[in-house]
PDB file of C-alpha atoms in Angstrom:
ATOM      1  CA  MET A   1     -20.932 -10.722   5.457  1.00 57.00           C
ATOM      2  CA  ALA A   2     -22.456  -9.580   8.986  1.00 63.00           C
ATOM      3  CA  THR A   3     -21.497  -6.201  10.904  1.00 65.00           C
ATOM      4  CA  VAL A   4     -20.332  -7.148  14.098  1.00 65.00           C
ATOM      5  CA  PRO A   5     -21.350  -5.122  16.757  1.00 68.00           C
ATOM      6  CA  ARG A   6     -18.283  -3.295  18.415  1.00 66.00           C
ATOM      7  CA  PRO A   7     -18.705  -3.591  22.923  1.00 66.00           C
ATOM      8  CA  ALA A   8     -18.021   0.161  24.146  1.00 66.00           C
ATOM      9  CA  PHE A   9     -14.886  -1.030  25.473  1.00 72.00           C
ATOM     10  CA  ARG A  10     -12.618  -3.858  24.464  1.00 72.00           C
ATOM     11  CA  GLN A  11      -9.287  -5.108  25.585  1.00 83.00           C
ATOM     12  CA  THR A  12      -9.097  -7.418  23.113  1.00 90.00           C
ATOM     13  CA  LYS A  13      -7.941  -6.290  18.844  1.00 93.00           C
ATOM     14  CA  ILE A  14      -7.890  -8.153  15.663  1.00 95.00           C
ATOM     15  CA  VAL A  15      -5.444  -7.674  14.003  1.00 97.00           C
ATOM     16  CA  ALA A  16      -5.189  -8.696  10.165  1.00 97.00           C
ATOM     17  CA  THR A  17      -1.361  -8.969   7.763  1.00 96.00           C
ATOM     18  CA  LEU A  18      -2.792  -7.180   4.158  1.00 96.00           C
ATOM     19  CA  GLY A  19      -1.545  -8.361   1.546  1.00 91.00           C
ATOM     20  CA  PRO A  20      -2.487  -8.651  -2.550  1.00 90.00           C
ATOM     21  CA  ALA A  21      -5.672 -10.437  -1.572  1.00 92.00           C
ATOM     22  CA  SER A  22      -6.895  -8.329   1.212  1.00 93.00           C
ATOM     23  CA  THR A  23      -6.381  -4.294  -0.328  1.00 92.00           C
ATOM     24  CA  SER A  24      -9.425  -3.524  -2.120  1.00 96.00           C
ATOM     25  CA  ALA A  25     -11.265  -1.266  -0.955  1.00 96.00           C
ATOM     26  CA  LYS A  26     -13.824  -4.030  -0.830  1.00 97.00           C
ATOM     27  CA  VAL A  27     -12.394  -6.793   0.489  1.00 97.00           C
ATOM     28  CA  LEU A  28     -11.019  -3.576   3.349  1.00 97.00           C
ATOM     29  CA  LYS A  29     -14.658  -2.137   4.424  1.00 97.00           C
ATOM     30  CA  GLY A  30     -15.847  -6.342   4.495  1.00 96.00           C
ATOM     31  CA  MET A  31     -12.943  -6.873   6.939  1.00 97.00           C
ATOM     32  CA  ILE A  32     -13.839  -3.548   9.002  1.00 96.00           C
ATOM     33  CA  GLU A  33     -17.594  -4.420   9.055  1.00 94.00           C
ATOM     34  CA  ALA A  34     -16.576  -7.980  10.115  1.00 94.00           C
ATOM     35  CA  GLY A  35     -14.783  -6.157  13.425  1.00 93.00           C
ATOM     36  CA  LEU A  36     -10.910  -5.694  12.171  1.00 96.00           C
ATOM     37  CA  ASP A  37      -9.302  -3.064  14.550  1.00 96.00           C
ATOM     38  CA  VAL A  38      -5.959  -2.535  13.452  1.00 97.00           C
ATOM     39  CA  VAL A  39      -4.254  -3.370   9.833  1.00 98.00           C
ATOM     40  CA  ARG A  40      -0.541  -4.443   9.207  1.00 97.00           C
ATOM     41  CA  ILE A  41       1.448  -3.874   6.369  1.00 95.00           C
ATOM     42  CA  ASN A  42       4.490  -5.872   6.251  1.00 93.00           C
ATOM     43  CA  ALA A  43       6.813  -2.857   4.717  1.00 89.00           C
ATOM     44  CA  SER A  44       9.523  -6.866   3.430  1.00 86.00           C
ATOM     45  CA  HIS A  45       7.149  -6.676   0.468  1.00 83.00           C
ATOM     46  CA  GLY A  46       6.279  -4.449  -1.899  1.00 80.00           C
ATOM     47  CA  ASN A  47       7.439  -0.509  -2.029  1.00 88.00           C
ATOM     48  CA  HIS A  48       6.608   2.952  -0.352  1.00 91.00           C
ATOM     49  CA  GLN A  49       3.961   3.427  -2.715  1.00 94.00           C
ATOM     50  CA  GLN A  50       2.449   0.840  -2.436  1.00 93.00           C
ATOM     51  CA  ASP A  51       2.524   0.959   0.927  1.00 94.00           C
ATOM     52  CA  ALA A  52       1.379   4.668   0.871  1.00 95.00           C
ATOM     53  CA  GLU A  53      -1.117   3.536  -1.456  1.00 95.00           C
ATOM     54  CA  THR A  54      -2.417   0.957   0.878  1.00 96.00           C
ATOM     55  CA  ILE A  55      -2.495   3.578   3.929  1.00 96.00           C
ATOM     56  CA  GLN A  56      -4.265   5.659   2.084  1.00 98.00           C
ATOM     57  CA  ARG A  57      -7.024   3.251   1.002  1.00 97.00           C
ATOM     58  CA  VAL A  58      -6.881   2.042   4.720  1.00 98.00           C
ATOM     59  CA  ARG A  59      -7.830   5.649   5.835  1.00 98.00           C
ATOM     60  CA  SER A  60     -10.505   6.376   2.942  1.00 98.00           C
ATOM     61  CA  VAL A  61     -12.458   3.416   3.842  1.00 98.00           C
ATOM     62  CA  SER A  62     -11.695   3.279   7.461  1.00 97.00           C
ATOM     63  CA  GLN A  63     -13.609   6.973   7.329  1.00 97.00           C
ATOM     64  CA  GLU A  64     -16.007   5.889   4.701  1.00 96.00           C
ATOM     65  CA  VAL A  65     -17.130   3.031   7.312  1.00 95.00           C
ATOM     66  CA  GLY A  66     -16.978   5.479  10.123  1.00 94.00           C
ATOM     67  CA  GLN A  67     -15.119   2.897  11.832  1.00 94.00           C
ATOM     68  CA  PRO A  68     -10.788   4.134  13.792  1.00 95.00           C
ATOM     69  CA  ILE A  69      -8.905   1.377  11.941  1.00 97.00           C
ATOM     70  CA  GLY A  70      -5.119   1.066  13.693  1.00 97.00           C
ATOM     71  CA  ILE A  71      -1.707   1.044  11.183  1.00 97.00           C
ATOM     72  CA  LEU A  72       0.541  -1.297  11.901  1.00 97.00           C
ATOM     73  CA  TYR A  73       3.336  -0.362   9.547  1.00 95.00           C
ATOM     74  CA  ASP A  74       6.394  -3.270  10.566  1.00 92.00           C
ATOM     75  CA  LEU A  75       9.499  -2.420   8.976  1.00 89.00           C
ATOM     76  CA  GLN A  76      12.267  -3.765   7.262  1.00 79.00           C
ATOM     77  CA  GLY A  77      15.123  -3.691   9.919  1.00 75.00           C
ATOM     78  CA  PRO A  78      18.693  -3.657   9.502  1.00 74.00           C
ATOM     79  CA  LYS A  79      17.716  -2.947   5.440  1.00 62.00           C
ATOM     80  CA  ILE A  80      16.735   1.047   6.564  1.00 54.00           C
TER      81      ILE A  80
END
């Protein structure tokens, strides 16, 4: 996948919701290199342990690539 050059100041952001097919380090790295700015994790699916592992993986890949990535954790709502 080609790496997209990032402008110094970009007002719009690219947000992607992570699912079972997009949580591997390899896929995350490709998404970040393609321009991803923020990952969204839906708390309605999975459990806290899986979400914690996904967050750690995002942070690790973000650091490896050298690109800060925001994490949006979408809570379940009234179930909390």
